[in-house]
Tab-separated table of C-alpha atoms in Angstrom:
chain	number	residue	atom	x	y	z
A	1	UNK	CA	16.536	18.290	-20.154
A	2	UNK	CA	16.024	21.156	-17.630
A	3	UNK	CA	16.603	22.154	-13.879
A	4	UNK	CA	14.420	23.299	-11.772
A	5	UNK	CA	15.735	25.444	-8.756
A	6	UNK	CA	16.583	23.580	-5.804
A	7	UNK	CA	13.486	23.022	-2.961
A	8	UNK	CA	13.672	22.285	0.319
A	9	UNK	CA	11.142	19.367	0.284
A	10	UNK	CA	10.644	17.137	-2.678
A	11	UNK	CA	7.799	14.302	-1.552
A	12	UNK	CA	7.186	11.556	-4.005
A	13	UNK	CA	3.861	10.121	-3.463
A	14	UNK	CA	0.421	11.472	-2.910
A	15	UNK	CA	-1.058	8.548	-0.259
A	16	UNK	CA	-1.606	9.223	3.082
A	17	UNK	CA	1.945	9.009	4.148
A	18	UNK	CA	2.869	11.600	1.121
A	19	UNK	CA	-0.107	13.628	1.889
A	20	UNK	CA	0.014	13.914	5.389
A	21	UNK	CA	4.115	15.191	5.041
A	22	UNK	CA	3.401	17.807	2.498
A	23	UNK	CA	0.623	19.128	5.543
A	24	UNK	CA	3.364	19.006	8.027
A	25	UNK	CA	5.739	20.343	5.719
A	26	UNK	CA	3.659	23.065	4.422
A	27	UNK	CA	2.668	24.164	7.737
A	28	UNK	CA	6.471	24.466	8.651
A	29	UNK	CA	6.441	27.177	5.751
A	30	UNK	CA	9.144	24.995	3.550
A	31	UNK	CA	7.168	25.125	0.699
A	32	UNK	CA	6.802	21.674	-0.292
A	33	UNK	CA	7.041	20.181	-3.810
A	34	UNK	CA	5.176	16.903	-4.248
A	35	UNK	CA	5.467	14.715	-7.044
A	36	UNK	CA	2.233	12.665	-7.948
A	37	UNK	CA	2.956	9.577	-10.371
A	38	UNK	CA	0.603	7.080	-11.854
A	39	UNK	CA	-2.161	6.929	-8.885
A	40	UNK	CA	-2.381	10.185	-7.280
A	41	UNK	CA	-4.077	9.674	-3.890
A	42	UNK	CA	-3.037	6.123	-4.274
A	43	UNK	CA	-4.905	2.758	-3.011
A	44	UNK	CA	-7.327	4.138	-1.078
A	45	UNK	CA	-8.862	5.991	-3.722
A	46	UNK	CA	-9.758	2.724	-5.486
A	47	UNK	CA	-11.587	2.263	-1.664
A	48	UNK	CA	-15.326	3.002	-1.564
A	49	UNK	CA	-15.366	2.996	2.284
A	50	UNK	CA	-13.390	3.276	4.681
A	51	UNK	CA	-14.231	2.660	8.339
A	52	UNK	CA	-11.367	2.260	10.144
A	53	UNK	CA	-9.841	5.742	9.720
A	54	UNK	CA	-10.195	7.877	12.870
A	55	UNK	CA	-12.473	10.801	13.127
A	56	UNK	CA	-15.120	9.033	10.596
A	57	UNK	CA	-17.485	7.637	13.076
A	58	UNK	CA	-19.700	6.526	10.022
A	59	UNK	CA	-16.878	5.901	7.157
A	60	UNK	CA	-15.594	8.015	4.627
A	61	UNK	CA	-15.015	7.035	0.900
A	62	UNK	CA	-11.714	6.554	-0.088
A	63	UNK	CA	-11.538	9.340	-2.822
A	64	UNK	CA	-12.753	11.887	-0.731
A	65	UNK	CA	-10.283	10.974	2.043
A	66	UNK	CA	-7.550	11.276	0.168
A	67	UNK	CA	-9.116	14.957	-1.877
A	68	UNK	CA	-9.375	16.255	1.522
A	69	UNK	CA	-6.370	15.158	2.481
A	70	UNK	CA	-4.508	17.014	-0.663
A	71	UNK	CA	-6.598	20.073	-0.367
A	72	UNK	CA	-5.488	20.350	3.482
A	73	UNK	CA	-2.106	20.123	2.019
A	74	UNK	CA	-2.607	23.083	-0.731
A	75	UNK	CA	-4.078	25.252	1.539
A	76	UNK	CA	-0.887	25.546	3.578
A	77	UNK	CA	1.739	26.260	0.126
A	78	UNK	CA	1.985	22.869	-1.110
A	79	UNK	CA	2.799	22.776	-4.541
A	80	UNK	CA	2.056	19.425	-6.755
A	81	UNK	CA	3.478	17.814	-10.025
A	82	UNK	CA	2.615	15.318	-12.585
A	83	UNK	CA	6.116	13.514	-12.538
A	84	UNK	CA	7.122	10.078	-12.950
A	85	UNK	CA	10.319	10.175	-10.969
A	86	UNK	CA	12.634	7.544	-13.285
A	87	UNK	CA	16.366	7.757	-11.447
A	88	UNK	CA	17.705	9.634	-8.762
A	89	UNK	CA	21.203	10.363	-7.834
A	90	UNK	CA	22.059	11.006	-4.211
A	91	UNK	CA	25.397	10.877	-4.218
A	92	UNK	CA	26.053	14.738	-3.798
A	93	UNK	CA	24.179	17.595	-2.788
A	94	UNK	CA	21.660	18.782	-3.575
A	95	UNK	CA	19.797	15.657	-3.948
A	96	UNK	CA	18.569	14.884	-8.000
A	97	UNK	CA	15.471	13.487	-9.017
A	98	UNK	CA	15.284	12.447	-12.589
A	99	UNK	CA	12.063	12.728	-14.676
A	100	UNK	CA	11.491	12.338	-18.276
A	101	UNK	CA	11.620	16.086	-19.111
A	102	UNK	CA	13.482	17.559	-16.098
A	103	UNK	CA	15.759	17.237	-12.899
A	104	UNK	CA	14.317	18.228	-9.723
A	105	UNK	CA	16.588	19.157	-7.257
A	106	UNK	CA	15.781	19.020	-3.769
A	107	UNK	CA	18.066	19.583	-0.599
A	108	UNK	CA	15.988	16.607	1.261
A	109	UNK	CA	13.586	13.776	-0.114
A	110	UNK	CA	10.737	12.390	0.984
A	111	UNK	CA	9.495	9.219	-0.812
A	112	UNK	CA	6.440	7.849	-0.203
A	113	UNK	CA	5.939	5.885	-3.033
A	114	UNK	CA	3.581	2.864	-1.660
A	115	UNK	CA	3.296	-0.705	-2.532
A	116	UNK	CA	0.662	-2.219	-5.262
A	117	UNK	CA	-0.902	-5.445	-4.198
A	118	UNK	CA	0.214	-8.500	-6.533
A	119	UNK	CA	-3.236	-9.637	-8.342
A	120	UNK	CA	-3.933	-12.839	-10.200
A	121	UNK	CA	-4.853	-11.297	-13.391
A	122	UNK	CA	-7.515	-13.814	-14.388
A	123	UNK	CA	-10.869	-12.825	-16.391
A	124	UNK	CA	-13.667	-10.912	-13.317
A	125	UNK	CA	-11.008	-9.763	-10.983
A	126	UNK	CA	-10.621	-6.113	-12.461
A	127	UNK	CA	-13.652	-5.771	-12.857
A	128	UNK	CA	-14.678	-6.474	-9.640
A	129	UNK	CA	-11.970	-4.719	-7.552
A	130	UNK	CA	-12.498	-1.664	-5.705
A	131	UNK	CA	-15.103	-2.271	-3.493
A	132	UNK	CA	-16.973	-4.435	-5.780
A	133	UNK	CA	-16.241	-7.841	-4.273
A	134	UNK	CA	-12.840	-7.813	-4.974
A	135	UNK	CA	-9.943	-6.501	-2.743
A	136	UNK	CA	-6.507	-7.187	-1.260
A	137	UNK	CA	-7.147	-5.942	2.249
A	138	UNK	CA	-9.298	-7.583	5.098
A	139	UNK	CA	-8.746	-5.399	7.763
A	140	UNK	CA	-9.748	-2.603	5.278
A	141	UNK	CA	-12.809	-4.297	3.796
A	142	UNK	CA	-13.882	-7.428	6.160
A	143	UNK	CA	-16.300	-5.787	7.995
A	144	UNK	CA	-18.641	-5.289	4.683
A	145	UNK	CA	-18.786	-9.206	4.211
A	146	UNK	CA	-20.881	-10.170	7.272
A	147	UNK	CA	-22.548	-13.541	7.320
A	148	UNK	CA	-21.175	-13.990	3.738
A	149	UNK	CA	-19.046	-16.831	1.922
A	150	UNK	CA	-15.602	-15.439	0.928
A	151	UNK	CA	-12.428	-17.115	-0.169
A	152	UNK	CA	-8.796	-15.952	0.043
A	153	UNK	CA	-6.434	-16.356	-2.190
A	154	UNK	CA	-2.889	-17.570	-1.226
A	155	UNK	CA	-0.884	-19.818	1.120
A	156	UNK	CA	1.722	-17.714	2.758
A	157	UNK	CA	1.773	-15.585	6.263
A	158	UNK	CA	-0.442	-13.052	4.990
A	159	UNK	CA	-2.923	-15.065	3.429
A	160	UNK	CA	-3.932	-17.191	6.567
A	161	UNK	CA	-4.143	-14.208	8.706
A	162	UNK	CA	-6.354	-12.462	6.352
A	163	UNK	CA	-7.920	-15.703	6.656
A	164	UNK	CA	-8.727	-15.553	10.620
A	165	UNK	CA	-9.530	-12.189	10.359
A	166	UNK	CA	-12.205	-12.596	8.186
A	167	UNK	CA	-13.734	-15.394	10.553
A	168	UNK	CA	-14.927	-12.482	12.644
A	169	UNK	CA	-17.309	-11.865	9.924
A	170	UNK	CA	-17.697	-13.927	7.171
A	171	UNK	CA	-19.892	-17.306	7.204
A	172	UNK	CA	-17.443	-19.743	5.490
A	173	UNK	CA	-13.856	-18.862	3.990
A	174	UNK	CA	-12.620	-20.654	1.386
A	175	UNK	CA	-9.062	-20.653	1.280
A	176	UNK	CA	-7.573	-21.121	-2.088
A	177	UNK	CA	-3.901	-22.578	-2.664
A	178	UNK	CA	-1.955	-23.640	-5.636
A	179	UNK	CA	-0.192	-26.480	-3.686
A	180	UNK	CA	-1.399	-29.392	-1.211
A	181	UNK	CA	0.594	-27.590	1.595
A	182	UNK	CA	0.835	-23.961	3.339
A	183	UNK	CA	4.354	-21.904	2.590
A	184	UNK	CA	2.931	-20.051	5.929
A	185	UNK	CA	4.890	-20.582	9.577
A	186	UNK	CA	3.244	-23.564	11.421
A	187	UNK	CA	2.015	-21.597	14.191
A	188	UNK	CA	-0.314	-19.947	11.197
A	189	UNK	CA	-0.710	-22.832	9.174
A	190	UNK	CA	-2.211	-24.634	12.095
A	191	UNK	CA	-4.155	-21.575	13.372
A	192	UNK	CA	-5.800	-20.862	9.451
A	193	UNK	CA	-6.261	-25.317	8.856
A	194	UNK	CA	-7.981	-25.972	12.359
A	195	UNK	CA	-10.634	-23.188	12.552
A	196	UNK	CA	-13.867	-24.518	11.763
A	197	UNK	CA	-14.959	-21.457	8.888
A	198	UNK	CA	-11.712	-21.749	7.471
A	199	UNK	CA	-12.347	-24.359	4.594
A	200	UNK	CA	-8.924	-25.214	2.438
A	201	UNK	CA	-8.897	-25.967	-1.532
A	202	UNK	CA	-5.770	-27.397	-2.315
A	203	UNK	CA	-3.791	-27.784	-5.632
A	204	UNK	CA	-6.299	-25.075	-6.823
A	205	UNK	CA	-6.067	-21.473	-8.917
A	206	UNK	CA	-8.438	-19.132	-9.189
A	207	UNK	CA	-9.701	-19.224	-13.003
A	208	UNK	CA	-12.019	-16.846	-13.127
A	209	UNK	CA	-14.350	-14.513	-10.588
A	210	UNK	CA	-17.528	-14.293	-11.729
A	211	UNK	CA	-20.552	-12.196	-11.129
A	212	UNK	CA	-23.001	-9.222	-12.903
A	213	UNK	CA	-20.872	-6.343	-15.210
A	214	UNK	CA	-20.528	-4.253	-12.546
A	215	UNK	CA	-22.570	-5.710	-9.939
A	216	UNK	CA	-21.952	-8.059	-6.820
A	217	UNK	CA	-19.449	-11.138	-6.761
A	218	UNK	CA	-21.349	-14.342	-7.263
A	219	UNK	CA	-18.607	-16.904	-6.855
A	220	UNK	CA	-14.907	-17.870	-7.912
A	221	UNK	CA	-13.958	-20.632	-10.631
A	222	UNK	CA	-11.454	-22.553	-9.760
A	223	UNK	CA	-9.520	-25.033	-11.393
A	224	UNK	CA	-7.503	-28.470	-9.784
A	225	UNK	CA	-3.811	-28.136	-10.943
A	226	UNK	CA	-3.773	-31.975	-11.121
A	227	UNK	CA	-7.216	-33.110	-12.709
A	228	UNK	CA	-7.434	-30.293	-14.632
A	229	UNK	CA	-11.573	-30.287	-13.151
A	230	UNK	CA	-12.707	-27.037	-12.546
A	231	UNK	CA	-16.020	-26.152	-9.910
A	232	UNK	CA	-17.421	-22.535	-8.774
A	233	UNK	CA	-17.438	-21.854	-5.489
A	234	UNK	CA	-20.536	-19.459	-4.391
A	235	UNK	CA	-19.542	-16.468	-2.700
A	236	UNK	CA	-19.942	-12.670	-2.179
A	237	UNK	CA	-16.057	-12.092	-2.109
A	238	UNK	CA	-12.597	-12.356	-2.275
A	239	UNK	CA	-9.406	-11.478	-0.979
A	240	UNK	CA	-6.138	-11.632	-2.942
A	241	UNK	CA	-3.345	-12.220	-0.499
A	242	UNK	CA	-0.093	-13.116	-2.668
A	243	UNK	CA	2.014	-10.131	-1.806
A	244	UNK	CA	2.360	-6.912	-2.569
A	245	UNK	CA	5.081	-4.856	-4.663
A	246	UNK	CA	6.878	-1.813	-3.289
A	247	UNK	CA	7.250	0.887	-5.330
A	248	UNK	CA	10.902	0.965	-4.845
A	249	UNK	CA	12.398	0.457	-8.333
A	250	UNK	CA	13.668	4.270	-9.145
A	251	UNK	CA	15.620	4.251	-6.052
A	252	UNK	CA	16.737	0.805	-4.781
A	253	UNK	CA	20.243	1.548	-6.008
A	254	UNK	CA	20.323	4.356	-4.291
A	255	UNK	CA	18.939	3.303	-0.712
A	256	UNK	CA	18.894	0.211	1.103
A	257	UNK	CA	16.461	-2.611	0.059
A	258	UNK	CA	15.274	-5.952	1.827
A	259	UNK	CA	14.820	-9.011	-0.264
A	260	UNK	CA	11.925	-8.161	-1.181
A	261	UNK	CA	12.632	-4.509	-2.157
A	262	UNK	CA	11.195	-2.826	0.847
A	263	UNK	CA	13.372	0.379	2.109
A	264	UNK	CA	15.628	-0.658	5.057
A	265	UNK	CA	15.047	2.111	7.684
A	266	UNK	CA	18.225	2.831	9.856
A	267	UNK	CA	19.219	4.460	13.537
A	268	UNK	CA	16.620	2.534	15.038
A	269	UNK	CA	13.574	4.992	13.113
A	270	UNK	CA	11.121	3.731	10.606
A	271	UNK	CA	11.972	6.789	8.243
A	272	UNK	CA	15.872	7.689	7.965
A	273	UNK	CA	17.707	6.190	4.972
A	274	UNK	CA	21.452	5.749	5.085
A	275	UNK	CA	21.590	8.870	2.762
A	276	UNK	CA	21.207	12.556	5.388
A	277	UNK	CA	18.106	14.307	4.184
A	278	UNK	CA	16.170	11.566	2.822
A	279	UNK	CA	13.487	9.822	4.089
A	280	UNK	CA	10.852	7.049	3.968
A	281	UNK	CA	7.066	6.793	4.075
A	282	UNK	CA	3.901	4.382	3.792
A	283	UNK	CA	3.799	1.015	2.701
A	284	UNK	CA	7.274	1.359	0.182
A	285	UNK	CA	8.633	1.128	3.444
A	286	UNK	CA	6.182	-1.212	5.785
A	287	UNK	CA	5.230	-4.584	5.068
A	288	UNK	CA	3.638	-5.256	8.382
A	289	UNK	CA	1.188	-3.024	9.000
A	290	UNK	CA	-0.016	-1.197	5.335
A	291	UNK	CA	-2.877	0.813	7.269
A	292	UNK	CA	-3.867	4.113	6.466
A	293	UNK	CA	-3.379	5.309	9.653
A	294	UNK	CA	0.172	4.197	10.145
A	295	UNK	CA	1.383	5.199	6.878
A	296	UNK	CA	0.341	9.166	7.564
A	297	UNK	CA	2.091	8.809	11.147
A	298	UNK	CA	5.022	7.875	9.184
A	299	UNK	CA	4.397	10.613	6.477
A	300	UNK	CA	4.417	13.025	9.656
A	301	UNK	CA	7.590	11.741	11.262
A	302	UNK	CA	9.461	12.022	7.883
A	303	UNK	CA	8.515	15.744	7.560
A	304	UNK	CA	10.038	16.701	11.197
A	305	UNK	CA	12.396	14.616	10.494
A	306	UNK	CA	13.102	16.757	7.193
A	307	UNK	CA	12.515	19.928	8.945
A	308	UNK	CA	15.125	19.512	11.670
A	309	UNK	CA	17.515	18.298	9.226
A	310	UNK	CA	16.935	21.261	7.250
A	311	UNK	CA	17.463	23.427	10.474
A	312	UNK	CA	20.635	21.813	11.207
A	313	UNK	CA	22.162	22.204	7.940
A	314	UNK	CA	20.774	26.041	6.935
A	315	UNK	CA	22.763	27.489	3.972
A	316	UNK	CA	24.630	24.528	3.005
C-alpha cells in the first residue's frame, strides 16, 4: 500500500458542505485534496430542482448546482480523488486516511461525508425517486406538489412535520404508519392527527408505488399489517420519512458519535471534533436541519476553522 505526501487539507465529501470548504480552502492557497466516494456531488444531484437555494430566483437543478459548485472549487487549486476512505487513524500526527490502495496523510481533516435517507425498498420507489414522485425531503420538494394528494411515510418526529409542511401545499396527505399509534412527541402527534388534510392509515406499509416507467406517481399500495387487505391510494407523491443514515461508519471509532451515529461537535461549535485539526460538515453531522444551505455554511466554518489551526501550528 502506498503514501502519499502529507497535505494540508484532506476533505472527504463532495456535497455542499465538502464543496463549499475546498472553495474556502482553495482560496486560502492550502491546496486542498478532496476525496469523492460513491456519490460525488451527493443528494442533491439526484434533485431536479431546487428552489430554495439562494441566488436562484427561478431554481436551479440539482446537478448543475453541485458542477458549479466543484468547478468554483477547481478553479482556485482544488485537487479531487476517487477514494473510498475505509479507516482512519488519528491518533498521531499527521492525521491517516486509509483507502484500498493508499494512505493519505493529511495534517487536518475535513469530513463531510453526508447522511443517505433510509428508503423502504419496495417494488416503484427507485424508480420513481429523484424528482419523479418520489423523495425524502419536503422542504426540498413540497412546493412542486400543489393541490395534489401525497402521503408520507412514517410515524416518528420527522415524519409528522414533513407532514404539516406539506399542508401548505398539497390537497390531502395521507400519512402512512406501520402501527395504530405515533412514536412522535405528543405535541406533534396531536399537531400531524388534528389537521384536517392530514389523513392517518394505521397498521399499514407501503407495498408498492405505482405509476408509468418513468413517468408521474399514480398512487401507493398499501397493505393492513393485520388483515393482510391491501387498497391503492391515488396520489401524485410521496415522502419517505423513516430516518436517515450518517455516513459515519469509517470514523466513528475515531470521533465522537450520538446514538444514532451522528458526529458529536464539541467547544460549543457545530464543526470541532475532540481530535485538533479535524473537523465536521453537512448532514454526517446535522440531523436537524439537512438543508443545502446550512450544510455549505458549515463546510465554510470548517475550512477557517482548518486554516487557523493550520496557522497556529506552522511547521509542526
Amino acid at each position: 500500500m502506498s503514501t502519499s505526501p502529507v497535505e494540508n487539507v484532506v476533505i472527504v465529501g463532495t456535497g455542499c458542505a465538502g464543496l463549499t470548504a475546498a472553495i474556502y480552502a482553495a482560496r486560502s492557497n492550502l491546496n486542498p485534496l478532496v476525496l469523492e466516494g460513491g456519490q460525488p456531488g451527493g443528494q442533491l444531484t439526484t434533485t431536479s430542482e431546487v428552489e430554495n437555494f439562494p441566488g436562484f430566483p427561478e431554481g436551479v437543478d440539482g446537478f448543475h448546482l453541485m458542477d458549479s459548485l466543484r468547478k468554483q472549487a477547481a478553479k482556485f487549486g482544488t485537487r479531487f480523488e476517487q477514494a473510498l476512505v475505509e479507516s482512519v487513524d488519528f491518533s498521531s500526527m499527521p492525521r491517516k486516511l486509509v483507502a484500498s490502495d493508499r494512505t493519505i496523510l493529511a495534517k487536518t481533516v475535513i469530513i463531510a461525508t453526508g447522511a443517505s435517507p433510509r428508503m423502504t425498498g419496495v417494488p416503484g420507489e427507485k424508480e420513481h425517486f429523484g424528482g419523479k414522485g418520489v423523495t425524502t425531503c419536503a422542504t426540498c420538494d413540497g412546493a412542486f406538489y400543489r393541490q395534489m394528494d401525497v402521503a408520507v411515510i412514517g410515524g416518528g418526529d420527522s415524519a409528522c412535520e414533513e407532514a404539516l409542511f406539506l399542508t401548505r401545499f398539497a390537497s390531502k396527505i395521507y400519512l402512512v404508519h406501520r402501527r395504530d399509534s405515533l412514536r412522535a412527541s405528543k405535541i406533534m402527534a396531536d399537531r400531524a392527527m388534528s389537521h384536517p388534510k392530514i389523513q392517518m392509515v394505521w397498521d399499514s406499509v407501503p407495498v408498492e408505488v405505482q405509476g408509468g416507467n418513468g413517468g408521474a406517481v399514480s398512487g401507493l399500495k398499501v397493505r393492513n399489517v393485520n388483515t393482510g387487505a391491501e387498497s391503492v391510494l391515488p396520489l401524485k407523491g410521496v415522502f419517505v420519512a423513516i430516518g436517515h443514515m450518517p455516513n459515519t461508519g469509517p470514523f466513528a471509532a475515531a470521533l465522537d458519535v450520538d446514538e444514532n451515529g451522528y458526529f458529536k461537535p464539541v467547544n460549543g461549535s457545530q464543526v470541532q471534533t475532540r481530535v485538533p485539526g479535524v473537523y465536521v460538515a453537512g448532514d454526517c453531522a446535522d440531523h436537524v436541519y439537512r438543508q443545502a444551505v446550512t450544510a455549505a455554511g458549515m463546510g465554510c466554518q470548517a475550512a477557517i476553522e482548518a486554516e487557523r489551526w493550520l496557522a497556529e501550528h506552522h511547521g509542526e
